[in-house]
Amino acid sequence: MQTVGSEPVYEVFARRVDGEPLRHIGCVAAPDDALARVYARSIYDEESWIEMYVVPRHAVIPVESVRTQAVDAHA
Amino acid sequence: MSAPLLDRPSALPREAVPPLVDLVVALADNKHALGLRYGEWCTCGPTIEAGVAATAMAQDELGHARVLYGLLEELPGAPHRSEHEWAAEDARTVALVQQSFPSWPHLIVANVLLDQALGCVLETALESRYLPLRQRARKLIEEEQFHAIHGAGWLRQLGAEGPGVRAGLESIVGEAWADTLCWFGPASGGALAPLVQIGVLKEAGDAVRQRFLTLVGPILRGAGLAAPLRCDGDRWVLTETLPWSQWNESPRRVRHA
């Protein structure tokens, strides 16, 4: 699913320390990139991240998935 | 050579203390009230994300008020404030935050206008000669950046909802306009001018108002809202005079009829 209600979903990634892999920590629904940043910062602030990123879910390109149609759509 | 830092209240010139107290009380009281009003929307925002963001901004504002109240404890003649009180009886707040926000657009207008206005005033203390104020201002300003993004983003979203919503927003902006624009003080800063002269603040009055208009003008225009200002080259200028005869400088608010 790319949207919740009418709002796009953004995946949230962060890392705690230098050298640690960037890891997926959750997602937010937001109408645009700016509000996605605000929401990610307010929802996932339980740790002292040194970096945090939001990525529109539609921008994540599937490589392999049990849901083959997701991969086929990008083939 | 720059003037030496003033590292404690006793280092301040005596005449600088009353206007500094008035400014810090008004800053802190408005931030405290804004925090309470934001917090009232933590479980009833239009989306869960919006509610959580309102809660985070409430935490920020209440934290800022606590920090500024701490500054007051060191200043002679400052009124008593406790972070444990919901609101002081003599709280120096603008009309917009004296009652609960009746709608989400009210919260967003407060976020865009009042929140940013207080931030603009705090920015004038980033290089303050008065060290206790300077040390506190930087952390507060960092957190305010996300409040600004939130306000601008939501105003743009609401403005796109249609003419009915825009008319409602314009009405709320109209209610808050004079209080917000007067907050920076008269042209040369009024009571804040002595604080500028001794370097406690970088600027006041028109200089800060101009910086605020440069921030807010494009946001209002981008949301399709009419407001009493126009773009004149790279400057945004007011198209109506402000009600200075109703401005009360000590509590920093306009007397409403």
CSV table of N, CA, C and O in Angstrom, one decimal, chain B residues 109-202:
chain,number,residue,atom,x,y,z
B,109,VAL,N,-2.6,28.5,12.4
B,109,VAL,CA,-2.3,29.9,12.3
B,109,VAL,C,-1.4,30.4,13.5
B,109,VAL,O,-0.5,31.1,13.3
B,110,ALA,N,-1.7,29.9,14.6
B,110,ALA,CA,-0.8,30.2,15.8
B,110,ALA,C,0.6,29.7,15.5
B,110,ALA,O,1.6,30.3,15.9
B,111,ASN,N,0.7,28.5,14.9
B,111,ASN,CA,2.0,27.9,14.6
B,111,ASN,C,2.8,28.8,13.6
B,111,ASN,O,4.0,29.0,13.8
B,112,VAL,N,2.1,29.3,12.6
B,112,VAL,CA,2.7,30.0,11.6
B,112,VAL,C,3.0,31.5,12.0
B,112,VAL,O,4.1,32.0,11.8
B,113,LEU,N,2.1,32.1,12.8
B,113,LEU,CA,2.3,33.5,13.1
B,113,LEU,C,3.0,33.6,14.5
B,113,LEU,O,4.1,34.1,14.6
B,114,LEU,N,2.3,33.2,15.6
B,114,LEU,CA,2.9,33.5,16.9
B,114,LEU,C,4.2,32.7,17.2
B,114,LEU,O,5.2,33.3,17.6
B,115,ASP,N,4.1,31.4,16.9
B,115,ASP,CA,5.3,30.6,17.1
B,115,ASP,C,6.5,31.2,16.4
B,115,ASP,O,7.6,31.3,16.9
B,116,GLN,N,6.3,31.5,15.1
B,116,GLN,CA,7.5,32.1,14.3
B,116,GLN,C,7.9,33.4,14.8
B,116,GLN,O,9.1,33.8,14.8
B,117,ALA,N,6.9,34.2,15.3
B,117,ALA,CA,7.2,35.6,15.8
B,117,ALA,C,8.1,35.5,17.0
B,117,ALA,O,9.1,36.2,17.1
B,118,LEU,N,7.7,34.6,17.9
B,118,LEU,CA,8.6,34.4,19.1
B,118,LEU,C,10.0,33.9,18.8
B,118,LEU,O,11.0,34.3,19.4
B,119,GLY,N,10.0,33.1,17.8
B,119,GLY,CA,11.3,32.5,17.3
B,119,GLY,C,12.2,33.7,16.7
B,119,GLY,O,13.4,33.7,17.0
B,120,CYS,N,11.5,34.6,16.0
B,120,CYS,CA,12.3,35.7,15.4
B,120,CYS,C,12.9,36.6,16.5
B,120,CYS,O,14.0,37.1,16.4
B,121,VAL,N,12.1,36.8,17.6
B,121,VAL,CA,12.6,37.6,18.7
B,121,VAL,C,13.8,36.9,19.4
B,121,VAL,O,14.8,37.5,19.7
B,122,LEU,N,13.6,35.6,19.6
B,122,LEU,CA,14.7,34.8,20.2
B,122,LEU,C,16.0,34.9,19.4
B,122,LEU,O,17.1,34.9,20.0
B,123,GLU,N,15.8,34.9,18.1
B,123,GLU,CA,17.0,34.9,17.2
B,123,GLU,C,17.8,36.2,17.5
B,123,GLU,O,19.0,36.2,17.3
B,124,THR,N,17.2,37.3,17.9
B,124,THR,CA,17.9,38.5,18.2
B,124,THR,C,18.8,38.4,19.4
B,124,THR,O,19.6,39.3,19.7
B,125,ALA,N,18.6,37.2,20.2
B,125,ALA,CA,19.4,37.0,21.4
B,125,ALA,C,20.6,36.0,21.1
B,125,ALA,O,21.3,35.7,22.1
B,126,LEU,N,20.7,35.5,19.9
B,126,LEU,CA,21.7,34.5,19.6
B,126,LEU,C,23.1,34.9,19.9
B,126,LEU,O,24.0,34.1,20.3
B,127,GLU,N,23.4,36.2,19.7
B,127,GLU,CA,24.7,36.7,20.0
B,127,GLU,C,24.7,37.7,21.1
B,127,GLU,O,25.5,38.7,21.2
B,128,SER,N,23.7,37.6,22.0
B,128,SER,CA,23.5,38.5,23.1
B,128,SER,C,24.8,38.7,24.0
B,128,SER,O,25.5,37.7,24.3
B,129,ARG,N,25.0,39.9,24.4
B,129,ARG,CA,26.1,40.1,25.4
B,129,ARG,C,25.7,39.5,26.8
B,129,ARG,O,26.6,39.3,27.6
B,130,TYR,N,24.4,39.4,27.0
B,130,TYR,CA,24.0,38.8,28.3
B,130,TYR,C,24.0,37.3,28.2
B,130,TYR,O,23.2,36.6,27.6
B,131,LEU,N,25.1,36.7,28.8
B,131,LEU,CA,25.4,35.3,28.6
B,131,LEU,C,24.3,34.4,28.9
B,131,LEU,O,24.0,33.4,28.2
B,132,PRO,N,23.6,34.5,30.1
B,132,PRO,CA,22.5,33.6,30.4
B,132,PRO,C,21.4,33.5,29.3
B,132,PRO,O,20.9,32.4,29.1
B,133,LEU,N,21.1,34.6,28.7
B,133,LEU,CA,20.1,34.6,27.6
B,133,LEU,C,20.7,34.0,26.3
B,133,LEU,O,20.1,33.2,25.7
B,134,ARG,N,21.9,34.3,26.0
B,134,ARG,CA,22.6,33.8,24.8
B,134,ARG,C,22.7,32.3,24.9
B,134,ARG,O,22.4,31.6,23.9
B,135,GLN,N,23.1,31.8,26.0
B,135,GLN,CA,23.2,30.3,26.2
B,135,GLN,C,21.9,29.6,26.0
B,135,GLN,O,21.9,28.4,25.5
B,136,ARG,N,20.8,30.2,26.4
B,136,ARG,CA,19.5,29.5,26.2
B,136,ARG,C,18.9,29.6,24.9
B,136,ARG,O,18.2,28.8,24.4
B,137,ALA,N,19.2,30.7,24.2
B,137,ALA,CA,18.5,31.0,22.9
B,137,ALA,C,18.9,30.0,21.8
B,137,ALA,O,18.0,29.6,21.1
B,138,ARG,N,20.1,29.5,21.7
B,138,ARG,CA,20.5,28.7,20.6
B,138,ARG,C,19.7,27.4,20.6
B,138,ARG,O,19.2,26.9,19.6
B,139,LYS,N,19.6,26.7,21.7
B,139,LYS,CA,18.9,25.4,21.8
B,139,LYS,C,17.4,25.6,21.4
B,139,LYS,O,16.8,24.8,20.7
B,140,LEU,N,16.8,26.7,21.9
B,140,LEU,CA,15.4,26.9,21.6
B,140,LEU,C,15.2,27.2,20.1
B,140,LEU,O,14.2,26.6,19.5
B,141,ILE,N,16.1,27.9,19.5
B,141,ILE,CA,15.9,28.2,18.1
B,141,ILE,C,16.1,26.9,17.2
B,141,ILE,O,15.3,26.7,16.3
B,142,GLU,N,17.0,26.0,17.6
B,142,GLU,CA,17.1,24.8,16.9
B,142,GLU,C,15.8,24.0,16.8
B,142,GLU,O,15.4,23.5,15.8
B,143,GLU,N,15.1,23.9,17.9
B,143,GLU,CA,13.8,23.2,17.9
B,143,GLU,C,12.7,23.9,17.2
B,143,GLU,O,11.9,23.3,16.6
B,144,GLU,N,12.8,25.2,17.1
B,144,GLU,CA,11.8,26.0,16.4
B,144,GLU,C,11.8,25.7,14.9
B,144,GLU,O,10.8,26.0,14.3
B,145,GLN,N,12.9,25.3,14.4
B,145,GLN,CA,13.0,25.1,12.9
B,145,GLN,C,11.9,24.1,12.5
B,145,GLN,O,11.3,24.3,11.4
B,146,PHE,N,11.7,23.0,13.3
B,146,PHE,CA,10.7,22.0,12.9
B,146,PHE,C,9.3,22.6,13.0
B,146,PHE,O,8.4,22.2,12.3
B,147,HIS,N,9.1,23.5,14.0
B,147,HIS,CA,7.8,24.1,14.1
B,147,HIS,C,7.4,24.9,12.9
B,147,HIS,O,6.3,24.9,12.4
B,148,ALA,N,8.4,25.6,12.4
B,148,ALA,CA,8.2,26.4,11.2
B,148,ALA,C,7.9,25.5,10.0
B,148,ALA,O,7.0,25.9,9.2
B,149,ILE,N,8.6,24.4,9.8
B,149,ILE,CA,8.3,23.5,8.7
B,149,ILE,C,6.8,23.0,8.9
B,149,ILE,O,6.1,22.9,7.9
B,150,HIS,N,6.5,22.6,10.1
B,150,HIS,CA,5.1,22.1,10.4
B,150,HIS,C,4.1,23.1,10.0
B,150,HIS,O,3.1,22.8,9.3
B,151,GLY,N,4.2,24.3,10.4
B,151,GLY,CA,3.2,25.4,10.2
B,151,GLY,C,3.1,25.6,8.7
B,151,GLY,O,2.0,25.7,8.2
B,152,ALA,N,4.2,25.8,8.0
B,152,ALA,CA,4.2,26.1,6.6
B,152,ALA,C,3.5,25.0,5.8
B,152,ALA,O,2.7,25.2,4.9
B,153,GLY,N,3.9,23.7,6.1
B,153,GLY,CA,3.4,22.6,5.4
B,153,GLY,C,1.9,22.4,5.6
B,153,GLY,O,1.1,22.2,4.7
B,154,TRP,N,1.4,22.6,6.8
B,154,TRP,CA,0.0,22.5,7.1
B,154,TRP,C,-0.8,23.6,6.5
B,154,TRP,O,-1.9,23.4,6.0
B,155,LEU,N,-0.3,24.8,6.5
B,155,LEU,CA,-1.0,26.0,5.9
B,155,LEU,C,-1.2,25.7,4.4
B,155,LEU,O,-2.2,26.0,3.9
B,156,ARG,N,-0.1,25.2,3.8
B,156,ARG,CA,-0.2,24.9,2.4
B,156,ARG,C,-1.3,23.9,2.1
B,156,ARG,O,-2.1,24.0,1.2
B,157,GLN,N,-1.3,22.8,3.0
B,157,GLN,CA,-2.3,21.8,2.8
B,157,GLN,C,-3.7,22.3,3.0
B,157,GLN,O,-4.6,22.0,2.2
B,158,LEU,N,-3.9,23.1,4.0
B,158,LEU,CA,-5.3,23.6,4.3
B,158,LEU,C,-5.7,24.6,3.2
B,158,LEU,O,-6.8,24.6,2.8
B,159,GLY,N,-4.7,25.4,2.7
B,159,GLY,CA,-5.1,26.4,1.7
B,159,GLY,C,-5.5,25.7,0.4
B,159,GLY,O,-6.4,26.3,-0.3
B,160,ALA,N,-5.0,24.5,0.2
B,160,ALA,CA,-5.4,23.8,-1.0
B,160,ALA,C,-6.8,23.1,-0.9
B,160,ALA,O,-7.3,22.6,-1.9
B,161,GLU,N,-7.4,23.2,0.3
B,161,GLU,CA,-8.7,22.5,0.5
B,161,GLU,C,-9.8,23.3,-0.3
B,161,GLU,O,-10.8,22.7,-0.5
B,162,GLY,N,-9.6,24.6,-0.5
B,162,GLY,CA,-10.6,25.3,-1.3
B,162,GLY,C,-10.9,26.6,-0.7
B,162,GLY,O,-10.4,27.0,0.4
B,163,PRO,N,-11.8,27.4,-1.4
B,163,PRO,CA,-12.0,28.8,-1.0
B,163,PRO,C,-12.7,28.9,0.4
B,163,PRO,O,-12.4,29.9,1.1
B,164,GLY,N,-13.5,28.0,0.8
B,164,GLY,CA,-14.1,28.0,2.1
B,164,GLY,C,-13.1,27.9,3.2
B,164,GLY,O,-13.2,28.7,4.2
B,165,VAL,N,-12.2,27.0,3.1
B,165,VAL,CA,-11.2,26.8,4.1
B,165,VAL,C,-10.2,28.0,4.1
B,165,VAL,O,-9.8,28.5,5.2
B,166,ARG,N,-9.9,28.5,2.9
B,166,ARG,CA,-9.0,29.7,2.9
B,166,ARG,C,-9.7,30.9,3.5
B,166,ARG,O,-9.0,31.7,4.3
B,167,ALA,N,-11.0,31.1,3.3
B,167,ALA,CA,-11.7,32.2,4.0
B,167,ALA,C,-11.6,32.1,5.5
B,167,ALA,O,-11.4,33.1,6.2
B,168,GLY,N,-11.8,30.9,6.0
B,168,GLY,CA,-11.7,30.6,7.4
B,168,GLY,C,-10.3,31.0,8.0
B,168,GLY,O,-10.2,31.6,9.0
B,169,LEU,N,-9.3,30.5,7.2
B,169,LEU,CA,-7.9,30.8,7.6
B,169,LEU,C,-7.6,32.3,7.6
B,169,LEU,O,-7.0,32.8,8.5
B,170,GLU,N,-8.1,33.0,6.6
B,170,GLU,CA,-7.9,34.5,6.5
B,170,GLU,C,-8.5,35.2,7.7
B,170,GLU,O,-8.0,36.1,8.2
B,171,SER,N,-9.7,34.7,8.1
B,171,SER,CA,-10.3,35.3,9.3
B,171,SER,C,-9.5,35.1,10.6
B,171,SER,O,-9.3,36.0,11.4
B,172,ILE,N,-8.9,33.9,10.7
B,172,ILE,CA,-8.1,33.6,11.9
B,172,ILE,C,-6.8,34.4,11.8
B,172,ILE,O,-6.4,35.0,12.8
B,173,VAL,N,-6.2,34.5,10.6
B,173,VAL,CA,-5.0,35.3,10.5
B,173,VAL,C,-5.3,36.8,10.8
B,173,VAL,O,-4.6,37.5,11.5
B,174,GLY,N,-6.5,37.3,10.4
B,174,GLY,CA,-6.9,38.6,10.8
B,174,GLY,C,-7.0,38.8,12.3
B,174,GLY,O,-6.6,39.9,12.8
B,175,GLU,N,-7.5,37.8,13.0
B,175,GLU,CA,-7.7,37.9,14.4
B,175,GLU,C,-6.3,38.1,15.1
B,175,GLU,O,-6.1,38.8,16.1
B,176,ALA,N,-5.3,37.3,14.6
B,176,ALA,CA,-4.0,37.3,15.2
B,176,ALA,C,-3.0,38.3,14.7
B,176,ALA,O,-1.9,38.5,15.3
B,177,TRP,N,-3.4,39.0,13.6
B,177,TRP,CA,-2.4,39.8,12.9
B,177,TRP,C,-1.8,40.9,13.7
B,177,TRP,O,-0.6,41.0,13.8
B,178,ALA,N,-2.6,41.8,14.3
B,178,ALA,CA,-2.1,42.9,15.0
B,178,ALA,C,-1.3,42.5,16.2
B,178,ALA,O,-0.2,43.1,16.4
B,179,ASP,N,-1.8,41.6,17.0
B,179,ASP,CA,-1.0,41.1,18.1
B,179,ASP,C,0.4,40.6,17.7
B,179,ASP,O,1.4,40.9,18.4
B,180,THR,N,0.4,39.8,16.6
B,180,THR,CA,1.7,39.3,16.2
B,180,THR,C,2.6,40.3,15.7
B,180,THR,O,3.8,40.4,16.1
B,181,LEU,N,2.1,41.2,14.8
B,181,LEU,CA,3.0,42.2,14.2
B,181,LEU,C,3.5,43.3,15.2
B,181,LEU,O,4.5,43.8,15.0
B,182,CYS,N,2.6,43.6,16.2
B,182,CYS,CA,3.0,44.6,17.2
B,182,CYS,C,4.0,44.0,18.1
B,182,CYS,O,4.8,44.8,18.8
B,183,TRP,N,4.1,42.7,18.3
B,183,TRP,CA,4.9,42.1,19.3
B,183,TRP,C,6.4,42.5,19.2
B,183,TRP,O,7.1,42.6,20.2
B,184,PHE,N,6.8,42.8,18.0
B,184,PHE,CA,8.2,43.2,17.8
B,184,PHE,C,8.5,44.6,18.4
B,184,PHE,O,9.7,45.0,18.4
B,185,GLY,N,7.4,45.3,18.7
B,185,GLY,CA,7.6,46.7,19.2
B,185,GLY,C,7.5,47.8,18.1
B,185,GLY,O,7.5,47.4,16.9
B,186,PRO,N,7.4,49.0,18.5
B,186,PRO,CA,7.3,50.1,17.5
B,186,PRO,C,8.6,50.2,16.7
B,186,PRO,O,9.5,49.5,16.9
B,187,ALA,N,8.6,51.1,15.7
B,187,ALA,CA,9.6,51.1,14.7
B,187,ALA,C,11.0,51.0,15.2
B,187,ALA,O,11.8,50.1,14.7
B,188,SER,N,11.4,51.7,16.2
B,188,SER,CA,12.8,51.6,16.7
B,188,SER,C,12.9,50.7,17.9
B,188,SER,O,14.0,50.6,18.5
B,189,GLY,N,11.9,50.0,18.2
B,189,GLY,CA,12.0,48.9,19.2
B,189,GLY,C,11.3,49.3,20.5
B,189,GLY,O,11.1,48.5,21.4
B,190,GLY,N,10.9,50.6,20.7
B,190,GLY,CA,10.2,51.0,21.9
B,190,GLY,C,11.1,50.6,23.2
B,190,GLY,O,12.3,51.0,23.3
B,191,ALA,N,10.4,49.9,24.1
B,191,ALA,CA,11.1,49.6,25.4
B,191,ALA,C,12.3,48.7,25.2
B,191,ALA,O,13.2,48.5,26.1
B,192,LEU,N,12.4,48.0,24.0
B,192,LEU,CA,13.5,47.1,23.8
B,192,LEU,C,14.7,47.8,23.2
B,192,LEU,O,15.8,47.3,23.2
B,193,ALA,N,14.5,49.1,22.8
B,193,ALA,CA,15.7,49.8,22.2
B,193,ALA,C,16.9,49.9,23.1
B,193,ALA,O,18.0,49.7,22.7
B,194,PRO,N,16.7,50.1,24.5
B,194,PRO,CA,17.9,50.1,25.3
B,194,PRO,C,18.7,48.8,25.3
B,194,PRO,O,19.9,48.7,25.5
B,195,LEU,N,17.9,47.7,25.2
B,195,LEU,CA,18.5,46.4,25.2
B,195,LEU,C,19.4,46.2,23.9
B,195,LEU,O,20.4,45.5,23.9
B,196,VAL,N,18.9,46.8,22.8
B,196,VAL,CA,19.7,46.8,21.5
B,196,VAL,C,20.9,47.6,21.7
B,196,VAL,O,22.0,47.2,21.3
B,197,GLN,N,20.8,48.8,22.3
B,197,GLN,CA,21.9,49.7,22.5
B,197,GLN,C,23.1,49.0,23.2
B,197,GLN,O,24.3,49.3,22.9
B,198,ILE,N,22.8,48.2,24.2
B,198,ILE,CA,23.9,47.6,25.0
B,198,ILE,C,24.2,46.2,24.5
B,198,ILE,O,25.0,45.5,25.2
B,199,GLY,N,23.6,45.8,23.4
B,199,GLY,CA,24.0,44.5,22.9
B,199,GLY,C,23.3,43.3,23.5
B,199,GLY,O,23.7,42.1,23.2
B,200,VAL,N,22.3,43.5,24.3
B,200,VAL,CA,21.6,42.3,24.9
B,200,VAL,C,20.7,41.7,23.7
B,200,VAL,O,20.6,40.4,23.7
B,201,LEU,N,20.2,42.5,22.9
B,201,LEU,CA,19.5,42.1,21.7
B,201,LEU,C,20.2,42.6,20.5
B,201,LEU,O,20.8,43.7,20.5
B,202,LYS,N,20.1,41.9,19.3
B,202,LYS,CA,20.8,42.4,18.1
B,202,LYS,C,19.9,43.5,17.5
B,202,LYS,O,20.5,44.5,17.0
